[in-house]
Structure formats: structure tokens, C-alpha cells
CSV table of C-alpha atoms in Angstrom, one decimal:
chain,number,residue,atom,x,y,z
A,1,MET,CA,0.0,0.0,0.0
A,2,GLU,CA,1.2,3.5,-0.8
A,3,VAL,CA,1.7,5.6,2.4
A,4,HIS,CA,1.1,9.4,2.0
A,5,ASN,CA,3.3,11.7,4.0
A,6,THR,CA,2.8,15.4,4.9
A,7,GLY,CA,6.1,16.5,6.2
A,8,GLU,CA,6.8,14.3,9.2
A,9,LYS,CA,3.2,13.0,9.5
A,10,VAL,CA,1.7,9.9,8.0
A,11,PHE,CA,-2.1,10.0,7.6
A,12,LEU,CA,-2.9,6.6,6.2
A,13,THR,CA,-2.1,3.2,7.8
A,14,ARG,CA,-3.3,-0.2,7.0
A,15,MET,CA,-5.5,-2.0,9.5
A,16,ASP,CA,-7.6,-5.1,8.8
A,17,ASN,CA,-7.5,-4.5,5.0
A,18,VAL,CA,-9.1,-1.1,5.5
A,19,SER,CA,-7.4,2.3,5.5
A,20,LEU,CA,-7.4,4.0,8.9
A,21,ILE,CA,-7.5,7.8,8.5
A,22,THR,CA,-5.6,9.8,11.0
A,23,LEU,CA,-5.5,13.1,9.0
A,24,PHE,CA,-7.6,14.6,6.3
A,25,VAL,CA,-6.2,16.7,3.4
A,26,LEU,CA,-8.3,19.8,2.4
A,27,SER,CA,-7.7,20.4,-1.3
A,28,GLY,CA,-10.0,23.3,-1.9
A,29,LEU,CA,-7.0,25.8,-1.9
A,30,ASN,CA,-5.0,24.0,-4.5
A,31,GLU,CA,-5.9,26.5,-7.3
A,32,THR,CA,-5.1,29.7,-5.3
A,33,THR,CA,-1.4,29.4,-4.9
A,34,ASN,CA,-0.7,32.7,-6.8
A,35,HIS,CA,-3.1,34.8,-4.7
A,36,ARG,CA,-2.6,33.6,-1.1
A,37,ALA,CA,-1.4,37.0,0.3
A,38,ILE,CA,-4.3,38.9,-1.1
A,39,LEU,CA,-6.8,36.3,-0.1
A,40,PHE,CA,-5.3,36.2,3.4
A,41,SER,CA,-5.6,40.0,3.8
A,42,LEU,CA,-9.2,40.1,2.6
A,43,THR,CA,-10.2,37.1,4.8
A,44,LEU,CA,-8.5,38.6,7.9
A,45,LEU,CA,-10.3,42.0,7.3
A,46,CYS,CA,-13.6,40.1,6.8
A,47,TYR,CA,-13.2,38.1,10.0
A,48,LEU,CA,-12.1,41.2,12.1
A,49,PHE,CA,-15.2,43.0,10.8
A,50,ILE,CA,-17.5,40.1,11.7
A,51,LEU,CA,-16.0,40.1,15.2
A,52,LEU,CA,-16.3,43.8,15.6
A,53,ALA,CA,-19.8,44.2,14.3
A,54,ASN,CA,-21.3,41.2,16.1
A,55,VAL,CA,-19.5,41.9,19.5
A,56,THR,CA,-20.6,45.6,19.3
A,57,LEU,CA,-24.3,44.6,18.8
A,58,ILE,CA,-24.0,42.0,21.6
A,59,VAL,CA,-22.4,44.5,24.1
A,60,ILE,CA,-25.0,47.2,23.2
A,61,ILE,CA,-27.9,44.8,23.9
A,62,ILE,CA,-26.4,43.5,27.2
A,63,LEU,CA,-25.5,46.9,28.6
A,64,ASP,CA,-28.8,48.7,27.7
A,65,LYS,CA,-31.6,47.5,30.0
A,66,ASN,CA,-34.1,49.1,27.6
A,67,LEU,CA,-33.1,46.4,25.1
A,68,HIS,CA,-33.7,43.5,27.5
A,69,GLU,CA,-36.8,42.5,25.4
A,70,PRO,CA,-37.4,39.1,23.7
A,71,MET,CA,-36.7,40.5,20.2
A,72,TYR,CA,-33.3,42.0,21.1
A,73,ILE,CA,-32.3,39.0,23.3
A,74,LEU,CA,-33.0,36.8,20.3
A,75,LEU,CA,-30.9,39.1,18.1
A,76,CYS,CA,-28.1,38.9,20.7
A,77,MET,CA,-28.3,35.1,20.5
A,78,PHE,CA,-28.3,35.4,16.7
A,79,CYS,CA,-25.0,37.3,16.8
A,80,MET,CA,-23.4,35.0,19.3
A,81,ASN,CA,-24.3,32.1,17.1
A,82,GLY,CA,-22.6,33.9,14.2
A,83,LEU,CA,-19.4,34.2,16.2
A,84,TYR,CA,-19.6,30.5,17.1
A,85,GLY,CA,-19.9,29.4,13.5
A,86,THR,CA,-17.3,31.7,12.1
A,87,ALA,CA,-14.8,30.7,14.8
A,88,GLY,CA,-15.1,27.1,13.4
A,89,PHE,CA,-13.9,28.3,10.0
A,90,TYR,CA,-11.8,31.5,9.8
A,91,PRO,CA,-8.9,30.7,12.1
A,92,LYS,CA,-8.2,27.4,10.4
A,93,PHE,CA,-8.7,28.9,6.9
A,94,LEU,CA,-6.3,31.8,7.7
A,95,TRP,CA,-3.7,29.2,8.9
A,96,ASP,CA,-4.2,27.2,5.7
A,97,LEU,CA,-3.5,30.3,3.6
A,98,LEU,CA,-0.1,30.7,5.3
A,99,SER,CA,0.7,27.0,5.2
A,100,PRO,CA,1.9,24.9,2.2
A,101,VAL,CA,0.1,21.8,3.6
A,102,HIS,CA,-3.6,21.9,4.3
A,103,VAL,CA,-4.4,19.0,6.7
A,104,ILE,CA,-6.7,18.6,9.7
A,105,SER,CA,-6.8,15.8,12.3
A,106,TYR,CA,-9.6,13.1,12.1
A,107,ALA,CA,-11.1,14.4,15.3
A,108,GLY,CA,-10.6,18.0,14.4
A,109,CYS,CA,-12.4,17.4,11.1
A,110,HIS,CA,-15.5,16.0,12.8
A,111,VAL,CA,-15.5,18.8,15.3
A,112,GLN,CA,-15.3,21.4,12.5
A,113,ALA,CA,-18.2,19.7,10.6
A,114,LEU,CA,-20.2,19.7,13.8
A,115,VAL,CA,-19.6,23.4,14.4
A,116,MET,CA,-20.3,24.4,10.8
A,117,TYR,CA,-23.7,22.8,10.5
A,118,SER,CA,-24.9,23.1,14.1
A,119,PHE,CA,-24.3,26.9,13.5
A,120,ALA,CA,-26.3,26.9,10.3
A,121,SER,CA,-29.1,24.8,11.9
A,122,SER,CA,-29.2,27.1,15.0
A,123,ASP,CA,-29.5,30.1,12.7
A,124,LEU,CA,-32.6,28.7,11.1
A,125,SER,CA,-34.0,27.7,14.6
A,126,ILE,CA,-33.4,31.2,15.9
A,127,LEU,CA,-35.0,32.8,12.8
A,128,ALA,CA,-38.1,30.6,13.5
A,129,VAL,CA,-38.3,31.7,17.1
A,130,MET,CA,-37.9,35.4,15.9
A,131,ALA,CA,-40.8,34.8,13.5
A,132,TYR,CA,-42.9,33.5,16.4
A,133,ASP,CA,-41.9,36.5,18.5
A,134,ARG,CA,-43.0,38.9,15.8
A,135,TYR,CA,-46.3,37.0,15.3
A,136,ALA,CA,-47.0,37.2,19.0
A,137,ALA,CA,-46.1,40.9,19.2
A,138,ILE,CA,-48.1,42.1,16.2
A,139,CYS,CA,-51.0,39.6,16.0
A,140,ARG,CA,-51.6,39.0,19.7
A,141,PRO,CA,-50.3,42.2,21.4
A,142,LEU,CA,-52.5,41.9,24.6
A,143,GLU,CA,-51.1,38.4,25.2
A,144,TYR,CA,-47.5,39.1,24.1
A,145,HIS,CA,-45.9,39.2,27.6
A,146,TYR,CA,-47.6,36.0,28.6
A,147,ILE,CA,-46.7,34.2,25.4
A,148,MET,CA,-43.0,35.4,25.4
A,149,SER,CA,-42.5,35.2,29.2
A,150,LYS,CA,-38.9,34.9,30.5
A,151,GLN,CA,-39.4,31.2,31.1
A,152,ARG,CA,-40.7,30.5,27.6
A,153,LEU,CA,-38.0,32.7,26.0
A,154,LEU,CA,-35.3,30.8,27.9
A,155,MET,CA,-36.8,27.5,26.8
A,156,LEU,CA,-36.9,28.6,23.1
A,157,VAL,CA,-33.3,29.9,23.2
A,158,CYS,CA,-32.1,26.6,24.7
A,159,PHE,CA,-34.1,24.7,22.1
A,160,SER,CA,-32.6,26.8,19.3
A,161,TRP,CA,-29.0,25.9,20.4
A,162,LEU,CA,-29.3,22.4,22.0
A,163,ALA,CA,-31.6,20.7,19.4
A,164,PRO,CA,-29.4,21.5,16.4
A,165,PHE,CA,-26.3,20.5,18.3
A,166,CYS,CA,-27.9,17.2,19.2
A,167,ILE,CA,-29.3,16.6,15.7
A,168,ILE,CA,-26.0,17.4,13.9
A,169,GLY,CA,-24.1,15.6,16.6
A,170,THR,CA,-26.1,12.4,15.8
A,171,ASN,CA,-25.1,12.7,12.1
A,172,ILE,CA,-21.4,13.2,13.1
A,173,ILE,CA,-21.5,10.1,15.5
A,174,LEU,CA,-22.9,8.0,12.7
A,175,THR,CA,-20.2,9.2,10.3
A,176,SER,CA,-17.4,8.4,12.9
A,177,ARG,CA,-18.3,4.7,12.7
A,178,LEU,CA,-17.5,4.4,9.0
A,179,LYS,CA,-14.4,3.0,7.5
A,180,LEU,CA,-12.9,5.5,5.1
A,181,CYS,CA,-10.9,4.8,1.9
A,182,SER,CA,-9.5,8.3,1.2
A,183,PRO,CA,-8.3,11.2,3.3
A,184,PHE,CA,-8.9,13.8,0.5
A,185,ILE,CA,-11.7,16.4,1.0
A,186,THR,CA,-12.1,18.7,-2.0
A,187,ARG,CA,-13.4,21.6,0.0
A,188,LEU,CA,-12.0,24.4,2.2
A,189,PHE,CA,-13.4,22.9,5.4
A,190,CYS,CA,-14.8,19.6,6.6
A,191,VAL,CA,-18.4,18.7,5.7
A,192,ASN,CA,-20.1,15.6,7.2
A,193,TRP,CA,-21.7,14.4,3.9
A,194,ILE,CA,-18.4,14.7,2.1
A,195,ILE,CA,-16.8,12.5,4.7
A,196,VAL,CA,-19.6,10.0,4.4
A,197,LYS,CA,-18.9,9.8,0.6
A,198,LEU,CA,-15.3,8.7,1.4
A,199,ALA,CA,-16.7,5.4,3.0
A,200,CYS,CA,-15.2,2.2,1.7
A,201,PHE,CA,-18.5,0.4,1.8
A,202,PRO,CA,-21.5,2.4,0.4
A,203,ALA,CA,-23.9,0.0,2.0
A,204,ASP,CA,-22.7,1.2,5.4
A,205,THR,CA,-23.8,4.7,4.7
A,206,MET,CA,-27.6,3.9,4.3
A,207,VAL,CA,-28.3,4.9,7.9
A,208,ASN,CA,-26.3,8.1,7.4
A,209,GLY,CA,-28.4,9.0,4.4
A,210,ILE,CA,-31.7,8.3,6.2
A,211,VAL,CA,-30.7,10.5,9.2
A,212,ALA,CA,-29.4,13.2,6.9
A,213,TYR,CA,-32.7,13.4,5.0
A,214,ILE,CA,-34.7,13.4,8.3
A,215,THR,CA,-32.5,16.4,9.4
A,216,ILE,CA,-33.3,18.2,6.2
A,217,ILE,CA,-37.0,17.5,6.6
A,218,ILE,CA,-36.9,18.9,10.2
A,219,TYR,CA,-35.4,22.2,9.0
A,220,VAL,CA,-37.6,22.4,6.0
A,221,PHE,CA,-40.5,22.4,8.5
A,222,HIS,CA,-38.7,25.2,10.3
A,223,GLY,CA,-38.9,27.1,7.0
A,224,PHE,CA,-42.6,26.3,6.5
A,225,PHE,CA,-43.3,27.6,10.0
A,226,ILE,CA,-41.5,30.9,9.2
A,227,VAL,CA,-43.5,31.3,5.9
A,228,TRP,CA,-46.8,30.6,7.7
A,229,SER,CA,-45.9,33.1,10.4
A,230,TYR,CA,-45.2,35.8,7.9
A,231,MET,CA,-48.3,35.1,5.8
A,232,TYR,CA,-50.4,35.5,8.9
A,233,LEU,CA,-48.5,38.7,9.8
A,234,ILE,CA,-49.0,40.2,6.4
A,235,LYS,CA,-52.7,39.4,6.5
A,236,THR,CA,-52.9,41.1,9.9
A,237,CYS,CA,-50.9,44.2,8.9
A,238,VAL,CA,-52.7,44.9,5.7
A,239,ASN,CA,-55.6,46.9,7.3
A,240,SER,CA,-53.7,48.6,10.1
A,241,ILE,CA,-51.3,51.5,9.6
A,242,GLU,CA,-49.8,50.9,13.1
A,243,ASN,CA,-49.2,47.2,12.4
A,244,ARG,CA,-47.7,48.1,9.0
A,245,ARG,CA,-45.2,50.4,10.7
A,246,LYS,CA,-44.3,47.7,13.2
A,247,PHE,CA,-43.9,45.2,10.4
A,248,MET,CA,-41.6,47.5,8.3
A,249,GLN,CA,-39.5,48.4,11.3
A,250,THR,CA,-39.0,45.0,13.0
A,251,CYS,CA,-39.9,42.3,10.4
A,252,VAL,CA,-38.1,43.5,7.3
A,253,PRO,CA,-34.7,43.0,8.8
A,254,HIS,CA,-35.7,39.5,9.9
A,255,LEU,CA,-37.0,38.7,6.4
A,256,THR,CA,-33.9,40.0,4.8
A,257,SER,CA,-31.7,37.9,7.1
A,258,LEU,CA,-33.9,34.9,6.3
A,259,LEU,CA,-33.7,35.4,2.6
A,260,ILE,CA,-29.9,35.7,2.7
A,261,PHE,CA,-29.6,32.6,4.9
A,262,LEU,CA,-31.9,30.5,2.7
A,263,VAL,CA,-30.2,31.5,-0.6
A,264,THR,CA,-26.7,30.8,0.7
A,265,ILE,CA,-27.7,27.4,2.4
A,266,VAL,CA,-29.7,26.2,-0.6
A,267,PHE,CA,-26.8,26.9,-2.9
A,268,ASP,CA,-24.4,25.1,-0.6
A,269,VAL,CA,-26.7,22.0,-0.2
A,270,MET,CA,-27.4,21.8,-3.9
A,271,ASN,CA,-23.7,22.1,-4.7
A,272,MET,CA,-22.8,19.4,-2.1
A,273,ARG,CA,-25.5,17.0,-3.2
A,274,PHE,CA,-25.8,17.6,-6.9
A,275,GLY,CA,-22.9,19.9,-7.8
A,276,SER,CA,-21.0,19.3,-11.1
A,277,LYS,CA,-17.3,18.5,-11.0
A,278,ASP,CA,-16.9,20.6,-14.1
A,279,LEU,CA,-17.4,23.8,-12.0
A,280,PRO,CA,-14.1,25.6,-11.4
A,281,GLN,CA,-12.7,25.1,-7.9
A,282,THR,CA,-12.8,28.9,-7.2
A,283,VAL,CA,-16.6,28.9,-8.0
A,284,GLN,CA,-17.2,25.9,-5.8
A,285,ASN,CA,-15.2,27.6,-3.0
A,286,PHE,CA,-17.3,30.7,-3.2
A,287,ILE,CA,-20.6,28.7,-3.1
A,288,GLU,CA,-19.3,26.8,0.0
A,289,ILE,CA,-18.4,29.8,2.1
A,290,GLN,CA,-21.3,32.1,1.3
A,291,PHE,CA,-23.1,31.3,4.5
A,292,LEU,CA,-19.9,32.0,6.5
A,293,VAL,CA,-19.3,35.3,4.9
A,294,ILE,CA,-22.5,37.0,3.7
A,295,SER,CA,-24.8,36.4,6.7
A,296,PRO,CA,-22.3,37.2,9.5
A,297,VAL,CA,-21.3,40.4,7.8
A,298,ILE,CA,-24.7,41.6,6.6
A,299,ASN,CA,-26.9,40.7,9.6
A,300,PRO,CA,-25.3,43.1,12.2
A,301,LEU,CA,-25.5,45.9,9.6
A,302,ILE,CA,-29.2,45.2,8.8
A,303,TYR,CA,-30.3,45.1,12.4
A,304,GLY,CA,-28.0,47.8,13.6
A,305,PHE,CA,-29.2,50.4,11.0
A,306,LYS,CA,-32.9,49.3,10.8
A,307,LEU,CA,-33.9,48.8,14.4
A,308,THR,CA,-34.4,52.2,15.9
A,309,LYS,CA,-33.5,51.5,19.5
A,310,ILE,CA,-30.2,49.8,18.6
A,311,ARG,CA,-29.3,52.6,16.1
A,312,ASN,CA,-30.1,55.3,18.6
A,313,ARG,CA,-28.0,53.6,21.3
A,314,PHE,CA,-25.1,53.2,18.9
A,315,LEU,CA,-25.2,56.8,17.8
A,316,HIS,CA,-25.5,57.9,21.5
A,317,VAL,CA,-22.3,56.0,22.3
A,318,ILE,CA,-20.4,57.5,19.4
A,319,THR,CA,-21.6,61.0,20.3
A,320,PHE,CA,-20.6,60.5,23.9
A,321,ASN,CA,-17.1,59.3,23.0
A,322,ASN,CA,-16.6,62.2,20.6
A,323,LYS,CA,-17.7,64.7,23.2
A,324,TYR,CA,-15.3,63.4,25.9
């Protein structure tokens, strides 16, 4: 058997006639050797902006007691989730841009896959809870504080984080039992379904496929719930000027975030499941990282500029700093 080396490390060994993977090779950067410095600089600036924008929004919400309302607490969770997801990609990607060898440990690869897709799943769950919150605020205003009590809000936030983590974790555990025949992943980061496709025995992946489709169905229902919520909201707001104002002020940022998220995720899933190998690697890379670039960058800007309380608080802080 041929043994592949990366410097001093060996990432394939033979055990019971099956290759035992100890390291994975990420080959998504193979076509960018001539532009690494530019790509590193742009990526670093993008990540620093994501950190600054999301942390600023989180700090503003935490420090201002007037913003301790369900809508803003959910927005705070949304930004925290963005920091969690991007932390699973950017540091490793920046390191790979500086390194001639792009490898990741077997355990590290599974952890990265867990972080990437629990982040994306949590985003959709939080967006669903935000849709429910807006439905309660606009359609049932007299019952709003009962519906979105502190206890229920805490339960919904925990559900939005723990349920995706457990669901994606189940997918990862099922993948970890597979015997793999190749260490090569043709992407910039680890993805569970790509690891599954490296299995030596396709018959072993049947359970993985079933669980993966159940996961997709669960989050498709999240999407249907959001659509239903907004159809009801629009119906309620049509005949009321006050409700239309509330809708434009608080729901438009949410709908924009939802649209951006759905477009980027659908492109990624379609590319992963049905993508053509004829697509240039750079195009595939762009499709893969859209949900790690566009949403974390745009969301803080959308909410920061559109939500009046946050915008006013931000302007107040800037004015105070300039004065003193």
C-alpha cells in the first residue's frame, strides 16, 4: 500500500485491510497558490469586521436595559451564534492560507463539521423563534408578555441551540463509525456528507443517508413555519397603519436575514449533493463559504441600521465618545 506523508506525518495506515484515516487533506485551496497573500488579507479583514460588528451589537444589547426584550435578546443570540460558526472556519482557513500543507486531524475534522452545521441549523431555529416572536407581538399584542415570558424565552433559546447541536451531533457520530478509503476532502473545510462519501463500503452509509434526510425535513418544516408566520403577519398588517409600521421596522430586517440565509444554504446544499465536478474550484469555494461570509457580515448591519433602539443607542455611544 502507498503511504502518503505530509512533512513528518503519516495520515494513512493499513489495519484489517481497511485504510485507517488519522489526518484529512483539504484540497480546496490548490488553485489559489498565486493569490494567497491577497486572499489572506481580505479574509482577515472580513473576520475582524465580523468580530467587531457582532460583538458591538451584543455589548449594546447586554448593557442597555431598555433592550432586554425578547426581540433584542434573540438578536443577541443570533449574533453569538454567528461568532460561534465563524470561529469554526476562519482561524483554520487563515492558517491554511499561510501553510503549504492543508491538513486537519480526524477528530478536528469531525468537530469542524459539527460546528459548521450546528451553526447553520441554529441560525434557522433562531430565525423561526424570531418569527414566532413577531407573530405574537403584532397579531396578539395583549397576550404578548404572557406568550413570550422569560421562562418560555429561555426554553426557546435553549431549544434553538441544543436541538441543532444534538441533531447534527447524531449525524457526526454515525459518520465516525464508517471505515474510510480516502483522506482527501475537495473543500475548504470539513463537511459531514463529504466525509460520508469517502466510506469504503457504500452500504454502510444507508443509515447516514436516512438520518441526513430526516435532518433536512426537520429544518424544511422550520422554513414552512416561518413562511406561515409571515403570511399571517402580512394578513394582519394589511388593514392597520400601526401594524404596517411595526412590520416594516422589525420584520423587514428579519425577512432580509432569512432570505440571505436560505439562498446561501440552498446553494451550498445543492452544490454538495448535486454539484457538477466541471465547475471551477474557485466557483465551488465561493458557493461553499457564502453562509460563512454574507450572513455574519450583513446581519449586524441590517439590524444595527434598521432597528431604531439599537441605532439610537449606537449613535449615542459615538456622540458621547466624541464629546469626551
